[in-house]
mmCIF file of C-alpha atoms in Angstrom:
data_model
loop_
_atom_site.group_PDB
_atom_site.id
_atom_site.type_symbol
_atom_site.label_atom_id
_atom_site.label_comp_id
_atom_site.label_asym_id
_atom_site.label_seq_id
_atom_site.Cartn_x
_atom_site.Cartn_y
_atom_site.Cartn_z
ATOM 1 C CA MET A 1 -192.665 -49.844 -0.990
ATOM 2 C CA ARG A 2 -191.941 -46.607 -2.874
ATOM 3 C CA ARG A 3 -188.462 -46.464 -1.333
ATOM 4 C CA LEU A 4 -187.702 -50.005 -2.536
ATOM 5 C CA PHE A 5 -188.941 -49.066 -6.022
ATOM 6 C CA TRP A 6 -186.494 -46.148 -6.300
ATOM 7 C CA ILE A 7 -183.593 -48.265 -5.000
ATOM 8 C CA VAL A 8 -184.252 -50.793 -7.766
ATOM 9 C CA TRP A 9 -184.668 -48.019 -10.351
ATOM 10 C CA LEU A 10 -181.363 -46.332 -9.441
ATOM 11 C CA THR A 11 -179.240 -49.477 -9.239
ATOM 12 C CA MET A 12 -180.533 -51.389 -12.243
ATOM 13 C CA PRO A 13 -178.709 -49.250 -14.897
ATOM 14 C CA VAL A 14 -175.446 -49.947 -13.055
ATOM 15 C CA LEU A 15 -176.040 -53.679 -13.325
ATOM 16 C CA VAL A 16 -176.784 -53.367 -17.029
ATOM 17 C CA ARG A 17 -173.512 -51.482 -17.619
ATOM 18 C CA ALA A 18 -171.374 -54.002 -15.710
ATOM 19 C CA GLN A 19 -168.410 -54.965 -17.881
ATOM 20 C CA ASN A 20 -168.165 -58.433 -19.400
ATOM 21 C CA ILE A 21 -165.101 -59.492 -21.412
ATOM 22 C CA THR A 22 -166.685 -62.581 -22.969
ATOM 23 C CA GLY A 23 -165.633 -62.943 -26.605
ATOM 24 C CA VAL A 24 -162.618 -63.193 -28.905
ATOM 25 C CA TRP A 25 -159.518 -61.067 -28.303
ATOM 26 C CA GLN A 26 -156.558 -60.817 -30.693
ATOM 27 C CA GLY A 27 -153.204 -59.103 -30.574
ATOM 28 C CA HIS A 28 -149.661 -60.062 -29.722
ATOM 29 C CA PHE A 29 -147.111 -60.625 -26.999
ATOM 30 C CA ARG A 30 -143.506 -59.562 -27.170
ATOM 31 C CA SER A 31 -140.463 -60.485 -25.089
ATOM 32 C CA SER A 32 -138.705 -57.755 -23.141
ATOM 33 C CA ASN A 33 -135.384 -59.563 -23.522
ATOM 34 C CA ILE A 34 -132.996 -56.795 -24.612
ATOM 35 C CA SER A 35 -130.338 -59.217 -25.851
ATOM 36 C CA ALA A 36 -132.856 -60.932 -28.131
ATOM 37 C CA ARG A 37 -133.856 -57.606 -29.675
ATOM 38 C CA SER A 38 -130.277 -56.508 -30.259
ATOM 39 C CA SER A 39 -129.564 -59.794 -32.049
ATOM 40 C CA GLY A 40 -132.452 -59.271 -34.463
ATOM 41 C CA LEU A 41 -134.845 -61.784 -32.815
ATOM 42 C CA ASP A 42 -137.385 -59.163 -31.776
ATOM 43 C CA GLU A 43 -140.531 -60.961 -32.962
ATOM 44 C CA ARG A 44 -144.119 -60.219 -32.045
ATOM 45 C CA TYR A 45 -145.915 -63.509 -31.452
ATOM 46 C CA LYS A 46 -149.571 -63.444 -32.451
ATOM 47 C CA PHE A 47 -151.888 -64.107 -29.534
ATOM 48 C CA GLU A 48 -155.609 -64.936 -29.514
ATOM 49 C CA VAL A 49 -157.627 -65.381 -26.326
ATOM 50 C CA GLN A 50 -161.217 -66.640 -26.194
ATOM 51 C CA ILE A 51 -163.043 -65.900 -22.933
ATOM 52 C CA ALA A 52 -166.347 -67.000 -21.389
ATOM 53 C CA GLN A 53 -166.902 -64.868 -18.282
ATOM 54 C CA ASP A 54 -169.254 -65.778 -15.411
ATOM 55 C CA GLY A 55 -169.314 -63.133 -12.684
ATOM 56 C CA LYS A 56 -165.787 -62.221 -11.612
ATOM 57 C CA THR A 57 -164.190 -65.371 -13.061
ATOM 58 C CA PHE A 58 -163.777 -66.740 -16.553
ATOM 59 C CA GLU A 59 -162.497 -69.719 -18.516
ATOM 60 C CA GLY A 60 -161.259 -69.968 -22.062
ATOM 61 C CA VAL A 61 -158.474 -70.942 -24.431
ATOM 62 C CA THR A 62 -155.399 -69.216 -25.845
ATOM 63 C CA TYR A 63 -153.673 -69.509 -29.218
ATOM 64 C CA SER A 64 -150.024 -68.487 -29.610
ATOM 65 C CA TYR A 65 -148.484 -68.648 -33.075
ATOM 66 C CA LEU A 66 -145.639 -67.373 -35.242
ATOM 67 C CA SER A 67 -145.725 -68.465 -38.894
ATOM 68 C CA SER A 68 -145.132 -72.219 -39.228
ATOM 69 C CA PHE A 69 -142.350 -72.347 -36.628
ATOM 70 C CA PHE A 70 -144.467 -72.111 -33.518
ATOM 71 C CA TYR A 71 -148.098 -72.832 -32.640
ATOM 72 C CA GLY A 72 -149.688 -73.630 -29.307
ATOM 73 C CA LYS A 73 -153.181 -73.926 -27.850
ATOM 74 C CA ALA A 74 -153.831 -74.023 -24.103
ATOM 75 C CA THR A 75 -156.682 -73.833 -21.624
ATOM 76 C CA ALA A 76 -156.988 -70.620 -19.652
ATOM 77 C CA SER A 77 -158.748 -69.262 -16.585
ATOM 78 C CA GLY A 78 -158.719 -66.034 -14.647
ATOM 79 C CA THR A 79 -160.490 -63.239 -12.819
ATOM 80 C CA ILE A 80 -161.557 -59.633 -13.464
ATOM 81 C CA ASN A 81 -161.868 -56.960 -10.793
ATOM 82 C CA PRO A 82 -165.155 -55.109 -11.488
ATOM 83 C CA HIS A 83 -163.896 -51.923 -9.835
ATOM 84 C CA THR A 84 -160.370 -51.560 -11.250
ATOM 85 C CA GLN A 85 -161.010 -53.558 -14.488
ATOM 86 C CA LYS A 86 -157.747 -55.438 -13.912
ATOM 87 C CA VAL A 87 -157.610 -58.904 -15.473
ATOM 88 C CA LEU A 88 -155.510 -61.881 -14.347
ATOM 89 C CA LEU A 89 -155.224 -64.567 -17.051
ATOM 90 C CA GLN A 90 -153.384 -67.845 -16.467
ATOM 91 C CA GLU A 91 -152.701 -70.513 -19.070
ATOM 92 C CA GLY A 92 -153.142 -74.088 -17.910
ATOM 93 C CA LYS A 93 -153.050 -77.369 -19.804
ATOM 94 C CA LEU A 94 -151.478 -77.478 -23.255
ATOM 95 C CA LEU A 95 -153.978 -78.835 -25.790
ATOM 96 C CA GLU A 96 -151.920 -78.594 -28.994
ATOM 97 C CA VAL A 97 -148.311 -77.574 -29.662
ATOM 98 C CA ARG A 98 -145.877 -77.307 -32.539
ATOM 99 C CA ASN A 99 -142.528 -75.770 -31.670
ATOM 100 C CA SER A 100 -139.269 -75.654 -33.627
ATOM 101 C CA PHE A 101 -137.369 -73.873 -30.841
ATOM 102 C CA GLY A 102 -137.367 -76.577 -28.152
ATOM 103 C CA ASP A 103 -138.841 -75.115 -24.954
ATOM 104 C CA VAL A 104 -142.595 -74.890 -24.413
ATOM 105 C CA CYS A 105 -143.813 -72.276 -21.952
ATOM 106 C CA ILE A 106 -147.116 -71.184 -20.409
ATOM 107 C CA MET A 107 -147.907 -67.599 -19.472
ATOM 108 C CA THR A 108 -149.542 -65.645 -16.675
ATOM 109 C CA CYS A 109 -150.823 -62.267 -17.913
ATOM 110 C CA PHE A 110 -151.522 -59.144 -15.842
ATOM 111 C CA LEU A 111 -153.805 -56.969 -17.962
ATOM 112 C CA GLN A 112 -155.794 -53.746 -17.744
ATOM 113 C CA TYR A 113 -159.137 -53.480 -19.552
ATOM 114 C CA THR A 114 -159.949 -50.154 -21.280
ATOM 115 C CA LYS A 115 -162.549 -48.934 -23.745
ATOM 116 C CA SER A 116 -162.226 -46.151 -26.306
ATOM 117 C CA GLY A 117 -165.441 -45.463 -28.196
ATOM 118 C CA ASP A 118 -166.584 -48.798 -29.592
ATOM 119 C CA GLU A 119 -163.092 -50.342 -29.280
ATOM 120 C CA GLU A 120 -162.181 -52.563 -26.294
ATOM 121 C CA PHE A 121 -158.599 -53.349 -25.266
ATOM 122 C CA MET A 122 -156.611 -55.338 -22.724
ATOM 123 C CA GLU A 123 -152.907 -54.713 -22.314
ATOM 124 C CA GLY A 124 -150.209 -55.288 -19.748
ATOM 125 C CA THR A 125 -147.357 -57.672 -18.976
ATOM 126 C CA TYR A 126 -146.732 -61.402 -18.728
ATOM 127 C CA VAL A 127 -144.384 -63.842 -17.010
ATOM 128 C CA SER A 128 -143.825 -67.374 -18.326
ATOM 129 C CA MET A 129 -142.773 -70.787 -17.026
ATOM 130 C CA ASP A 130 -141.139 -73.736 -18.784
ATOM 131 C CA THR A 131 -143.506 -76.722 -18.753
ATOM 132 C CA ARG A 132 -140.584 -79.136 -18.648
ATOM 133 C CA ASP A 133 -138.762 -78.018 -15.476
ATOM 134 C CA SER A 134 -140.847 -75.042 -14.211
ATOM 135 C CA GLY A 135 -137.947 -72.758 -15.053
ATOM 136 C CA ASN A 136 -138.225 -69.090 -15.975
ATOM 137 C CA CYS A 137 -139.115 -68.519 -19.655
ATOM 138 C CA GLY A 138 -138.895 -64.731 -19.502
ATOM 139 C CA ARG A 139 -141.341 -61.862 -19.449
ATOM 140 C CA GLY A 140 -142.698 -59.207 -21.751
ATOM 141 C CA THR A 141 -145.707 -57.177 -22.856
ATOM 142 C CA VAL A 142 -149.182 -58.193 -24.093
ATOM 143 C CA PHE A 143 -151.669 -56.256 -26.206
ATOM 144 C CA LEU A 144 -155.192 -57.508 -27.097
ATOM 145 C CA ARG A 145 -158.167 -55.991 -28.942
ATOM 146 C CA LYS A 146 -161.686 -57.425 -28.952
ATOM 147 C CA VAL A 147 -162.661 -58.660 -32.428
ATOM 148 C CA PRO A 148 -165.854 -60.145 -33.891
ATOM 149 C CA THR A 149 -164.383 -63.384 -35.288
ATOM 150 C CA SER A 150 -161.625 -65.873 -34.524
ATOM 151 C CA ASP A 151 -158.699 -66.815 -36.756
ATOM 152 C CA PHE A 152 -159.481 -70.429 -35.800
ATOM 153 C CA TYR A 153 -163.032 -71.185 -34.600
ATOM 154 C CA THR A 154 -165.090 -69.815 -31.743
ATOM 155 C CA GLU A 155 -165.214 -72.221 -28.800
ATOM 156 C CA PRO A 156 -168.684 -73.607 -27.866
ATOM 157 C CA MET A 157 -168.425 -72.241 -24.314
ATOM 158 C CA VAL A 158 -167.901 -68.727 -25.706
ATOM 159 C CA LEU A 159 -170.843 -69.015 -28.112
ATOM 160 C CA ARG A 160 -173.055 -70.318 -25.310
ATOM 161 C CA ARG A 161 -172.090 -67.479 -22.956
ATOM 162 C CA GLU A 162 -172.646 -64.854 -25.668
ATOM 163 C CA GLN A 163 -176.170 -66.230 -26.256
ATOM 164 C CA GLU A 164 -176.894 -66.110 -22.514
ATOM 165 C CA MET A 165 -175.686 -62.500 -22.375
ATOM 166 C CA ALA A 166 -177.946 -61.544 -25.283
ATOM 167 C CA VAL A 167 -180.971 -63.047 -23.491
ATOM 168 C CA ASP A 168 -180.039 -61.315 -20.205
ATOM 169 C CA SER A 169 -179.602 -57.987 -21.981
ATOM 170 C CA ALA A 170 -183.037 -58.242 -23.617
ATOM 171 C CA ARG A 171 -184.624 -59.181 -20.277
ATOM 172 C CA GLU A 172 -183.006 -56.220 -18.458
ATOM 173 C CA ALA A 173 -184.062 -53.818 -21.221
ATOM 174 C CA LYS A 174 -187.649 -55.042 -20.875
ATOM 175 C CA LYS A 175 -187.534 -54.511 -17.084
ATOM 176 C CA LEU A 176 -186.214 -50.981 -17.536
ATOM 177 C CA ALA A 177 -188.991 -50.189 -20.004
ATOM 178 C CA MET A 178 -191.619 -51.401 -17.505
ATOM 179 C CA LEU A 179 -190.126 -49.484 -14.546
ATOM 180 C CA LYS A 180 -189.576 -46.228 -16.396
ATOM 181 C CA PRO A 181 -192.255 -43.719 -15.284
ATOM 182 C CA ALA A 182 -194.656 -42.610 -17.980
ATOM 183 C CA THR A 183 -194.192 -39.056 -19.214
ATOM 184 C CA ARG A 184 -197.072 -36.765 -20.144
ATOM 185 C CA PRO A 185 -196.978 -35.768 -23.831
ATOM 186 C CA PRO A 186 -196.417 -32.053 -24.448
ATOM 187 C CA ALA A 187 -199.453 -29.864 -25.141
ATOM 188 C CA LYS A 188 -200.206 -29.304 -28.783
ATOM 189 C CA HIS A 189 -200.965 -25.592 -28.263
ATOM 190 C CA PRO A 190 -199.282 -23.145 -25.858
ATOM 191 C CA VAL A 191 -201.305 -22.330 -22.762
ATOM 192 C CA ILE A 192 -201.567 -18.594 -22.098
ATOM 193 C CA ALA A 193 -201.749 -17.625 -18.422
ATOM 194 C CA PRO A 194 -204.594 -15.285 -17.462
ATOM 195 C CA PRO A 195 -203.617 -11.664 -16.750
ATOM 196 C CA THR A 196 -203.036 -10.760 -13.112
ATOM 197 C CA GLY A 197 -203.963 -7.636 -11.203
ATOM 198 C CA ARG A 198 -207.177 -5.815 -10.272
ATOM 199 C CA ARG A 199 -210.321 -6.880 -12.146
ATOM 200 C CA THR A 200 -212.249 -3.969 -13.701
ATOM 201 C CA THR A 201 -215.740 -3.690 -15.111
ATOM 202 C CA PRO A 202 -215.687 -3.643 -18.900
ATOM 203 C CA THR A 203 -216.986 -0.513 -20.692
ATOM 204 C CA ASN A 204 -218.207 0.136 -24.193
ATOM 205 C CA LYS A 205 -215.253 2.423 -24.889
ATOM 206 C CA PRO A 206 -212.452 0.840 -26.901
ATOM 207 C CA SER A 207 -209.333 0.293 -24.855
ATOM 208 C CA THR A 208 -206.082 1.881 -25.985
ATOM 209 C CA ALA A 209 -203.888 -0.347 -23.742
ATOM 210 C CA LYS A 210 -201.980 -3.148 -25.423
ATOM 211 C CA THR A 211 -203.529 -6.020 -23.516
ATOM 212 C CA GLN A 212 -203.649 -8.567 -26.342
ATOM 213 C CA PRO A 213 -201.106 -11.387 -26.048
ATOM 214 C CA ARG A 214 -198.358 -11.518 -28.658
ATOM 215 C CA THR A 215 -199.107 -14.051 -31.369
ATOM 216 C CA ILE A 216 -196.514 -16.081 -33.237
ATOM 217 C CA PRO A 217 -196.768 -15.837 -37.046
ATOM 218 C CA LYS A 218 -197.538 -19.164 -38.671
ATOM 219 C CA ASN A 219 -194.816 -18.771 -41.302
ATOM 220 C CA GLN A 220 -192.078 -17.631 -38.946
ATOM 221 C CA PRO A 221 -188.735 -19.071 -40.176
ATOM 222 C CA PRO A 222 -186.896 -21.437 -37.812
ATOM 223 C CA GLU A 223 -184.048 -20.122 -35.688
ATOM 224 C CA PRO A 224 -180.621 -20.463 -37.314
ATOM 225 C CA PRO A 225 -178.483 -23.393 -36.074
ATOM 226 C CA LEU A 226 -175.824 -22.794 -33.445
ATOM 227 C CA ARG A 227 -172.362 -22.167 -34.829
ATOM 228 C CA THR A 228 -169.538 -24.289 -33.536
ATOM 229 C CA ALA A 229 -166.167 -22.824 -32.715
ATOM 230 C CA PRO A 230 -163.612 -23.216 -35.526
ATOM 231 C CA MET A 231 -160.916 -25.842 -35.079
ATOM 232 C CA ALA A 232 -157.684 -24.349 -33.765
ATOM 233 C CA ARG A 233 -154.754 -24.432 -36.133
ATOM 234 C CA ILE A 234 -151.431 -25.743 -34.930
ATOM 235 C CA ASN A 235 -148.488 -23.371 -35.092
ATOM 236 C CA VAL A 236 -145.894 -24.503 -37.592
ATOM 237 C CA PRO A 237 -142.400 -24.654 -36.052
ATOM 238 C CA LYS A 238 -139.200 -25.071 -38.038
ATOM 239 C CA GLU A 239 -137.739 -28.536 -37.864
ATOM 240 C CA SER A 240 -135.364 -30.820 -39.738
ATOM 241 C CA VAL A 241 -136.519 -34.214 -41.038
ATOM 242 C CA ARG A 242 -134.093 -36.766 -42.363
ATOM 243 C CA THR A 243 -134.518 -37.329 -46.078
ATOM 244 C CA GLY A 244 -135.219 -41.029 -46.690
ATOM 245 C CA ASP A 245 -136.209 -43.386 -49.456
ATOM 246 C CA SER A 246 -138.391 -41.502 -51.939
ATOM 247 C CA SER A 247 -139.804 -44.760 -53.333
ATOM 248 C CA THR A 248 -141.535 -45.565 -50.035
ATOM 249 C CA GLY A 249 -142.615 -42.034 -49.241
ATOM 250 C CA ILE A 250 -140.783 -42.095 -45.897
ATOM 251 C CA GLY A 251 -138.666 -39.197 -44.659
ATOM 252 C CA ARG A 252 -139.188 -36.783 -47.569
ATOM 253 C CA LYS A 253 -139.332 -33.043 -46.905
ATOM 254 C CA PHE A 254 -142.660 -31.301 -47.480
ATOM 255 C CA PRO A 255 -143.826 -27.670 -47.260
ATOM 256 C CA THR A 256 -145.131 -26.408 -43.907
ATOM 257 C CA ILE A 257 -148.580 -25.456 -45.226
ATOM 258 C CA VAL A 258 -151.220 -27.093 -43.018
ATOM 259 C CA PRO A 259 -152.792 -29.865 -45.154
ATOM 260 C CA PRO A 260 -156.602 -29.875 -45.430
ATOM 261 C CA VAL A 261 -156.764 -33.377 -43.922
ATOM 262 C CA LEU A 262 -155.418 -31.959 -40.624
ATOM 263 C CA LYS A 263 -157.886 -29.057 -40.619
ATOM 264 C CA GLU A 264 -161.041 -30.816 -41.793
ATOM 265 C CA ARG A 265 -160.859 -33.992 -39.672
ATOM 266 C CA GLU A 266 -161.178 -34.342 -35.922
ATOM 267 C CA ASN A 267 -157.771 -34.607 -34.218
ATOM 268 C CA ASP A 268 -157.896 -36.933 -31.207
ATOM 269 C CA VAL A 269 -154.951 -36.857 -28.750
ATOM 270 C CA VAL A 270 -154.134 -40.475 -27.840
ATOM 271 C CA LYS A 271 -150.822 -40.068 -26.001
ATOM 272 C CA THR A 272 -148.509 -37.424 -24.543
ATOM 273 C CA LEU A 273 -144.860 -38.460 -24.117
ATOM 274 C CA VAL A 274 -142.102 -36.660 -22.225
ATOM 275 C CA ILE A 275 -138.811 -37.215 -24.061
ATOM 276 C CA HIS A 276 -135.197 -36.298 -23.307
ATOM 277 C CA THR A 277 -133.713 -36.372 -26.801
ATOM 278 C CA HIS A 278 -134.232 -34.529 -30.072
ATOM 279 C CA GLU A 279 -133.919 -37.705 -32.156
ATOM 280 C CA VAL A 280 -136.950 -39.994 -32.218
ATOM 281 C CA THR A 281 -137.462 -43.178 -34.246
ATOM 282 C CA LEU A 282 -140.931 -44.453 -35.122
ATOM 283 C CA ASN A 283 -141.688 -48.111 -35.919
ATOM 284 C CA ILE A 284 -145.254 -48.490 -37.195
ATOM 285 C CA TYR A 285 -147.010 -51.851 -37.664
ATOM 286 C CA ASP A 286 -150.477 -52.972 -38.677
ATOM 287 C CA ASP A 287 -152.009 -54.039 -35.383
ATOM 288 C CA GLY A 288 -154.155 -57.104 -36.024
ATOM 289 C CA ALA A 289 -155.034 -58.705 -39.349
ATOM 290 C CA ILE A 290 -153.070 -57.451 -42.363
ATOM 291 C CA ASP A 291 -155.921 -55.845 -44.317
ATOM 292 C CA HIS A 292 -154.161 -53.225 -46.499
ATOM 293 C CA ASP A 293 -154.490 -50.266 -44.124
ATOM 294 C CA THR A 294 -152.725 -47.212 -45.601
ATOM 295 C CA VAL A 295 -151.554 -44.208 -43.574
ATOM 296 C CA SER A 296 -149.751 -40.891 -43.810
ATOM 297 C CA VAL A 297 -147.857 -39.337 -40.900
ATOM 298 C CA TYR A 298 -147.224 -35.650 -40.215
ATOM 299 C CA LEU A 299 -144.661 -34.072 -37.890
ATOM 300 C CA ASP A 300 -145.621 -30.511 -36.940
ATOM 301 C CA ASN A 301 -147.706 -30.272 -40.148
ATOM 302 C CA ARG A 302 -144.914 -31.651 -42.366
ATOM 303 C CA GLN A 303 -145.611 -34.979 -44.040
ATOM 304 C CA VAL A 304 -142.945 -37.569 -43.198
ATOM 305 C CA ILE A 305 -144.744 -40.747 -44.365
ATOM 306 C CA ASN A 306 -146.876 -40.601 -47.491
ATOM 307 C CA HIS A 307 -149.589 -43.189 -48.301
ATOM 308 C CA ALA A 308 -147.651 -46.151 -46.875
ATOM 309 C CA MET A 309 -149.270 -49.573 -46.360
ATOM 310 C CA LEU A 310 -149.117 -51.158 -42.907
ATOM 311 C CA THR A 311 -147.911 -54.755 -42.534
ATOM 312 C CA ASP A 312 -146.382 -56.942 -39.827
ATOM 313 C CA ARG A 313 -143.011 -55.433 -40.773
ATOM 314 C CA PRO A 314 -142.497 -51.900 -39.465
ATOM 315 C CA LEU A 315 -142.425 -48.632 -41.338
ATOM 316 C CA ILE A 316 -139.342 -46.972 -39.846
ATOM 317 C CA VAL A 317 -138.623 -43.244 -39.874
ATOM 318 C CA THR A 318 -136.121 -41.283 -37.796
ATOM 319 C CA LEU A 319 -137.100 -37.722 -36.908
ATOM 320 C CA HIS A 320 -134.673 -34.962 -35.932
ATOM 321 C CA LEU A 321 -136.747 -32.550 -33.865
ATOM 322 C CA ASP A 322 -136.143 -28.805 -33.868
ATOM 323 C CA GLU A 323 -133.957 -28.070 -30.834
ATOM 324 C CA SER A 324 -135.398 -24.571 -30.478
ATOM 325 C CA ASN A 325 -138.888 -25.965 -29.864
ATOM 326 C CA ASP A 326 -139.752 -28.134 -26.862
ATOM 327 C CA TYR A 327 -143.199 -29.095 -28.160
ATOM 328 C CA HIS A 328 -143.973 -31.298 -31.178
ATOM 329 C CA GLU A 329 -146.937 -33.244 -32.543
ATOM 330 C CA ILE A 330 -147.168 -36.393 -34.637
ATOM 331 C CA VAL A 331 -150.475 -36.860 -36.497
ATOM 332 C CA MET A 332 -151.472 -40.239 -37.948
ATOM 333 C CA VAL A 333 -153.928 -39.995 -40.859
ATOM 334 C CA ALA A 334 -155.911 -42.922 -42.279
ATOM 335 C CA GLU A 335 -155.750 -42.781 -46.078
ATOM 336 C CA ASN A 336 -158.156 -45.742 -46.044
ATOM 337 C CA GLU A 337 -159.599 -48.087 -43.411
ATOM 338 C CA GLY A 338 -158.457 -51.342 -45.024
ATOM 339 C CA GLU A 339 -160.664 -54.354 -45.518
ATOM 340 C CA ILE A 340 -161.628 -54.459 -41.813
ATOM 341 C CA PRO A 341 -162.463 -50.935 -40.518
ATOM 342 C CA PRO A 342 -161.239 -48.997 -38.664
ATOM 343 C CA ASN A 343 -157.568 -48.377 -39.477
ATOM 344 C CA THR A 344 -155.574 -49.822 -36.549
ATOM 345 C CA SER A 345 -151.843 -49.601 -35.981
ATOM 346 C CA LEU A 346 -149.154 -49.975 -33.350
ATOM 347 C CA MET A 347 -146.503 -47.259 -33.110
ATOM 348 C CA ILE A 348 -143.320 -48.033 -31.169
ATOM 349 C CA VAL A 349 -141.546 -44.800 -30.267
ATOM 350 C CA LYS A 350 -137.817 -45.027 -29.490
ATOM 351 C CA ALA A 351 -136.431 -41.907 -27.816
ATOM 352 C CA GLY A 352 -132.890 -42.412 -26.472
ATOM 353 C CA ASP A 353 -132.935 -45.365 -24.069
ATOM 354 C CA LYS A 354 -136.717 -45.174 -23.658
ATOM 355 C CA GLU A 355 -139.297 -47.088 -25.688
ATOM 356 C CA TYR A 356 -143.052 -46.548 -25.770
ATOM 357 C CA GLU A 357 -145.887 -48.503 -27.377
ATOM 358 C CA VAL A 358 -148.864 -46.481 -28.613
ATOM 359 C CA ARG A 359 -151.971 -48.158 -30.022
ATOM 360 C CA ILE A 360 -153.734 -46.059 -32.624
ATOM 361 C CA THR A 361 -157.211 -46.185 -34.166
ATOM 362 C CA THR A 362 -157.983 -43.791 -37.025
ATOM 363 C CA THR A 363 -160.828 -43.356 -39.489
ATOM 364 C CA GLU A 364 -161.561 -41.200 -42.507
ATOM 365 C CA GLN A 365 -163.155 -38.721 -40.102
ATOM 366 C CA LYS A 366 -160.699 -38.804 -37.174
ATOM 367 C CA ASN A 367 -156.900 -38.487 -36.955
ATOM 368 C CA ALA A 368 -154.727 -39.605 -34.020
ATOM 369 C CA VAL A 369 -152.297 -37.165 -32.354
ATOM 370 C CA ILE A 370 -149.219 -38.089 -30.307
ATOM 371 C CA LYS A 371 -147.680 -35.146 -28.431
ATOM 372 C CA PHE A 372 -143.974 -34.896 -27.555
ATOM 373 C CA GLN A 373 -142.809 -32.658 -24.715
ATOM 374 C CA TYR A 374 -139.031 -32.243 -24.538
ATOM 375 C CA ALA A 375 -137.475 -32.025 -21.059
ATOM 376 C CA LYS A 376 -133.757 -31.800 -20.334
#
């Protein structure tokens, strides 16, 4: 019986922590068609997915939309692997559609679930099929972030599943509280162990040996707090930054003094990229709802974007990296967290013929760092 008790005690926390992706997810999908991008048609379609998960499978709906030109709603279903956190999402029947372009397509998405702090993400790739003739509609990338509310309305099946999860969570917490072994409260006064050694007969002569236990003064001051190690400062290399439009604060030259915002805030490394060119172009978007997020960007401690607002149109800056230095750092700083904290952005890095997407979350206490390592 005791063995069964400990098996239940050890496995129950794992069951409580099992991942569930029920809820509302928002983000975008983007075609990987190179010809479309070169012709100026590189649009990010907004994408919302609502999911009600039951075990390893789920059902839901998807919303795809781009201004007033395109809108579509479809049923969806899929699976999640509890070990690898890989998600397969397939659109099914079209429920609503408005399309000015002609073809209507449904997608199959291959996503990877990740969690960073309190933020949850799913990102990956998609393939699509024309509903008219089952032809190929192309492929691309998908990025989703879990959000508290929908841009439309939350489906009843999602609300119902969220309520069931809340009840299950409360029930499991109550079970854990009942199974947790009781702990004895600490003694109010220290217990002094009796002296060891040979027992002697007491005499009337006063003893000169120091046999009295050491007492702790009542007014003894508390021990000083532990000191944390100081934050390391980044070496300042020499580099050249293209001078841009001074009205937008992009591309201006600044002194190499390390700004206080880089020393006083936590600097969290979110991505390390190996590049093969000394010219890098950054395209920075607001990732999600446009809520007046404002950012500054630093290259090797030089400010290259100053208090710029993020929108669905990119902030673009081209950086000419110092050829004598193979290591560089970009730091994204949140000047505010917008109307919907935290400050979230998408940075597309173009380095030669390579392109990288980096999702970034910053706050007024934490910066985001992207490292570049040059390799010939």
